[in-house]
């Protein structure tokens, strides 16, 4: 444990030294999700160092943060911090954490209910958000073409209806 902490401190120190002497600007407004990613990885390391089902609760916050950190990176880098279209991932985070708990814990079937509910709601809202963008328009056109092909295609099978 002490070694891991030491390596983390050395890494942070190296970043500051490189930023200072190589004149690389530290864009903390873009890099702050690292501070969520570090504990996420830590929770997983602590569990997998001694993977016992009674310790699987460590994976719930680890799984949540493991979803949120890349989400925040993506939002900062590509969307200018706007999360109006990516907010359903806030539902996927707990679903991932609970899924890890289910897989590595005691496989309690009751966990599948909130996992399913959170995942379905998130997917529905992600699709709704996607449909209101250019990607949704392209997807709609592809579906129209696919449907047209299915409707106009000559029937080749000999199965009775």
mmCIF file of C-alpha atoms in Angstrom:
data_model
loop_
_atom_site.group_PDB
_atom_site.id
_atom_site.type_symbol
_atom_site.label_atom_id
_atom_site.label_comp_id
_atom_site.label_asym_id
_atom_site.label_seq_id
_atom_site.Cartn_x
_atom_site.Cartn_y
_atom_site.Cartn_z
ATOM 1 C CA UNK A 1 0.000 0.000 0.000
ATOM 2 C CA UNK A 2 2.788 2.399 0.918
ATOM 3 C CA UNK A 3 4.577 1.602 -2.336
ATOM 4 C CA UNK A 4 1.497 2.331 -4.440
ATOM 5 C CA UNK A 5 1.053 5.672 -2.692
ATOM 6 C CA UNK A 6 4.744 6.412 -3.257
ATOM 7 C CA UNK A 7 4.470 5.677 -6.971
ATOM 8 C CA UNK A 8 1.425 7.917 -7.249
ATOM 9 C CA UNK A 9 3.240 10.782 -5.511
ATOM 10 C CA UNK A 10 6.309 10.276 -7.740
ATOM 11 C CA UNK A 11 4.076 10.376 -10.836
ATOM 12 C CA UNK A 12 2.352 13.564 -9.740
ATOM 13 C CA UNK A 13 5.722 15.133 -8.941
ATOM 14 C CA UNK A 14 7.079 14.144 -12.361
ATOM 15 C CA UNK A 15 4.090 15.781 -14.031
ATOM 16 C CA UNK A 16 4.746 19.039 -12.166
ATOM 17 C CA UNK A 17 8.480 18.953 -12.980
ATOM 18 C CA UNK A 18 7.853 18.267 -16.676
ATOM 19 C CA UNK A 19 5.213 20.979 -16.829
ATOM 20 C CA UNK A 20 7.523 23.506 -15.171
ATOM 21 C CA UNK A 21 10.803 22.852 -17.006
ATOM 22 C CA UNK A 22 9.454 21.857 -20.417
ATOM 23 C CA UNK A 23 7.014 24.761 -20.368
ATOM 24 C CA UNK A 24 4.026 22.447 -20.824
ATOM 25 C CA UNK A 25 0.864 24.078 -19.517
ATOM 26 C CA UNK A 26 -1.036 21.996 -16.977
ATOM 27 C CA UNK A 27 -4.627 22.193 -18.085
ATOM 28 C CA UNK A 28 -6.191 21.108 -14.815
ATOM 29 C CA UNK A 29 -9.595 22.072 -16.198
ATOM 30 C CA UNK A 30 -9.130 19.179 -18.648
ATOM 31 C CA UNK A 31 -7.162 16.780 -16.434
ATOM 32 C CA UNK A 32 -9.289 16.794 -13.286
ATOM 33 C CA UNK A 33 -11.040 13.496 -14.173
ATOM 34 C CA UNK A 34 -7.728 11.757 -13.410
ATOM 35 C CA UNK A 35 -8.541 12.348 -9.755
ATOM 36 C CA UNK A 36 -11.629 10.165 -10.231
ATOM 37 C CA UNK A 37 -9.797 7.556 -12.279
ATOM 38 C CA UNK A 38 -7.092 6.996 -9.642
ATOM 39 C CA UNK A 39 -9.498 5.888 -6.873
ATOM 40 C CA UNK A 40 -11.491 3.830 -9.405
ATOM 41 C CA UNK A 41 -8.394 1.869 -10.306
ATOM 42 C CA UNK A 42 -7.444 1.712 -6.622
ATOM 43 C CA UNK A 43 -10.774 0.123 -5.645
ATOM 44 C CA UNK A 44 -10.281 -2.507 -8.325
ATOM 45 C CA UNK A 45 -6.670 -3.177 -7.308
ATOM 46 C CA UNK A 46 -7.669 -3.564 -3.649
ATOM 47 C CA UNK A 47 -10.360 -6.062 -4.590
ATOM 48 C CA UNK A 48 -8.311 -8.097 -7.055
ATOM 49 C CA UNK A 49 -5.333 -8.314 -4.656
ATOM 50 C CA UNK A 50 -7.572 -10.560 -2.537
ATOM 51 C CA UNK A 51 -10.724 -11.383 -4.560
ATOM 52 C CA UNK A 52 -13.182 -12.588 -1.947
ATOM 53 C CA UNK A 53 -16.955 -12.294 -2.533
ATOM 54 C CA UNK A 54 -17.373 -10.439 0.777
ATOM 55 C CA UNK A 55 -15.006 -7.711 -0.506
ATOM 56 C CA UNK A 56 -16.873 -7.232 -3.805
ATOM 57 C CA UNK A 57 -18.521 -4.096 -2.416
ATOM 58 C CA UNK A 58 -15.278 -2.284 -3.296
ATOM 59 C CA UNK A 59 -16.199 -2.712 -6.945
ATOM 60 C CA UNK A 60 -19.405 -0.656 -6.732
ATOM 61 C CA UNK A 61 -17.743 2.757 -6.230
ATOM 62 C CA UNK A 62 -14.850 1.568 -8.409
ATOM 63 C CA UNK A 63 -17.200 0.722 -11.278
ATOM 64 C CA UNK A 64 -19.114 3.985 -10.918
ATOM 65 C CA UNK A 65 -15.950 6.090 -10.999
ATOM 66 C CA UNK A 66 -14.558 3.976 -13.840
ATOM 67 C CA UNK A 67 -17.526 5.070 -15.959
ATOM 68 C CA UNK A 68 -17.620 8.688 -14.769
ATOM 69 C CA UNK A 69 -13.914 9.523 -15.299
ATOM 70 C CA UNK A 70 -13.874 8.748 -19.067
ATOM 71 C CA UNK A 71 -17.273 10.437 -19.374
ATOM 72 C CA UNK A 72 -15.871 13.633 -17.865
ATOM 73 C CA UNK A 73 -12.736 13.406 -20.056
ATOM 74 C CA UNK A 74 -14.901 13.018 -23.160
ATOM 75 C CA UNK A 75 -17.139 15.871 -22.077
ATOM 76 C CA UNK A 76 -14.219 18.201 -21.398
ATOM 77 C CA UNK A 77 -12.291 17.366 -24.562
ATOM 78 C CA UNK A 78 -15.042 17.114 -27.159
ATOM 79 C CA UNK A 79 -18.133 18.838 -25.793
ATOM 80 C CA UNK A 80 -16.616 21.765 -23.927
ATOM 81 C CA UNK A 81 -17.966 20.423 -20.645
ATOM 82 C CA UNK A 82 -21.556 20.261 -21.889
ATOM 83 C CA UNK A 83 -23.161 17.068 -20.630
ATOM 84 C CA UNK A 84 -26.675 17.699 -21.871
ATOM 85 C CA UNK A 85 -26.485 14.711 -24.234
ATOM 86 C CA UNK A 86 -24.276 12.388 -22.197
ATOM 87 C CA UNK A 87 -26.106 12.557 -18.865
ATOM 88 C CA UNK A 88 -27.611 9.026 -19.211
ATOM 89 C CA UNK A 89 -24.142 7.672 -18.448
ATOM 90 C CA UNK A 90 -24.790 8.774 -14.867
ATOM 91 C CA UNK A 91 -27.269 5.884 -14.779
ATOM 92 C CA UNK A 92 -24.858 3.479 -16.446
ATOM 93 C CA UNK A 93 -22.188 4.115 -13.778
ATOM 94 C CA UNK A 94 -24.142 2.514 -10.908
ATOM 95 C CA UNK A 95 -25.294 -0.248 -13.275
ATOM 96 C CA UNK A 96 -21.642 -1.101 -14.020
ATOM 97 C CA UNK A 97 -20.736 -1.041 -10.328
ATOM 98 C CA UNK A 98 -23.666 -3.277 -9.424
ATOM 99 C CA UNK A 99 -22.849 -5.618 -12.312
ATOM 100 C CA UNK A 100 -19.320 -6.022 -10.976
ATOM 101 C CA UNK A 101 -20.780 -6.689 -7.535
ATOM 102 C CA UNK A 102 -23.073 -9.322 -9.047
ATOM 103 C CA UNK A 103 -20.297 -11.030 -11.027
ATOM 104 C CA UNK A 104 -17.623 -11.046 -8.329
ATOM 105 C CA UNK A 105 -19.902 -11.145 -5.287
ATOM 106 C CA UNK A 106 -22.364 -13.801 -4.264
ATOM 107 C CA UNK A 107 -24.425 -13.531 -7.494
ATOM 108 C CA UNK A 108 -27.584 -12.416 -5.758
ATOM 109 C CA UNK A 109 -30.358 -12.377 -8.405
ATOM 110 C CA UNK A 110 -32.003 -9.363 -6.751
ATOM 111 C CA UNK A 111 -29.128 -7.204 -8.065
ATOM 112 C CA UNK A 112 -30.230 -7.889 -11.638
ATOM 113 C CA UNK A 113 -33.397 -5.815 -11.134
ATOM 114 C CA UNK A 114 -31.698 -2.428 -10.521
ATOM 115 C CA UNK A 115 -29.006 -3.287 -13.076
ATOM 116 C CA UNK A 116 -31.665 -3.921 -15.726
ATOM 117 C CA UNK A 117 -33.776 -0.887 -14.835
ATOM 118 C CA UNK A 118 -30.813 1.521 -14.834
ATOM 119 C CA UNK A 119 -29.422 0.101 -18.075
ATOM 120 C CA UNK A 120 -32.726 0.170 -19.959
ATOM 121 C CA UNK A 121 -33.546 3.725 -18.861
ATOM 122 C CA UNK A 122 -30.044 4.899 -19.804
ATOM 123 C CA UNK A 123 -30.213 3.232 -23.231
ATOM 124 C CA UNK A 124 -33.654 4.716 -23.936
ATOM 125 C CA UNK A 125 -32.447 8.227 -23.119
ATOM 126 C CA UNK A 126 -29.164 7.771 -25.008
ATOM 127 C CA UNK A 127 -31.119 6.709 -28.086
ATOM 128 C CA UNK A 128 -33.472 9.676 -27.638
ATOM 129 C CA UNK A 129 -30.480 12.030 -27.376
ATOM 130 C CA UNK A 130 -28.825 10.391 -30.374
ATOM 131 C CA UNK A 131 -31.986 10.726 -32.460
ATOM 132 C CA UNK A 132 -31.900 14.510 -32.054
ATOM 133 C CA UNK A 133 -28.377 14.844 -33.537
ATOM 134 C CA UNK A 134 -26.858 14.487 -37.002
ATOM 135 C CA UNK A 135 -25.949 10.902 -36.147
ATOM 136 C CA UNK A 136 -29.639 10.249 -35.538
ATOM 137 C CA UNK A 137 -30.470 11.684 -38.956
ATOM 138 C CA UNK A 138 -27.898 9.457 -40.649
ATOM 139 C CA UNK A 139 -29.136 6.462 -38.669
ATOM 140 C CA UNK A 140 -32.699 7.296 -39.713
ATOM 141 C CA UNK A 141 -31.699 7.423 -43.380
ATOM 142 C CA UNK A 142 -29.913 4.074 -43.072
ATOM 143 C CA UNK A 143 -33.004 2.542 -41.471
ATOM 144 C CA UNK A 144 -35.206 3.908 -44.274
ATOM 145 C CA UNK A 145 -32.882 2.408 -46.916
ATOM 146 C CA UNK A 146 -32.734 -0.915 -45.059
ATOM 147 C CA UNK A 147 -36.523 -0.997 -44.744
ATOM 148 C CA UNK A 148 -36.902 -0.156 -48.439
ATOM 149 C CA UNK A 149 -34.587 -2.993 -49.401
ATOM 150 C CA UNK A 150 -36.538 -5.397 -47.203
ATOM 151 C CA UNK A 151 -39.868 -4.294 -48.688
ATOM 152 C CA UNK A 152 -38.792 -4.361 -52.343
ATOM 153 C CA UNK A 153 -36.554 -7.439 -52.232
ATOM 154 C CA UNK A 154 -37.814 -10.346 -54.210
ATOM 155 C CA UNK A 155 -38.886 -13.276 -52.090
ATOM 156 C CA UNK A 156 -36.447 -16.158 -52.691
ATOM 157 C CA UNK A 157 -37.460 -18.571 -49.982
ATOM 158 C CA UNK A 158 -39.874 -21.396 -50.623
ATOM 159 C CA UNK A 159 -41.417 -21.513 -47.181
ATOM 160 C CA UNK A 160 -45.216 -21.324 -47.050
ATOM 161 C CA UNK A 161 -46.736 -18.442 -45.140
#
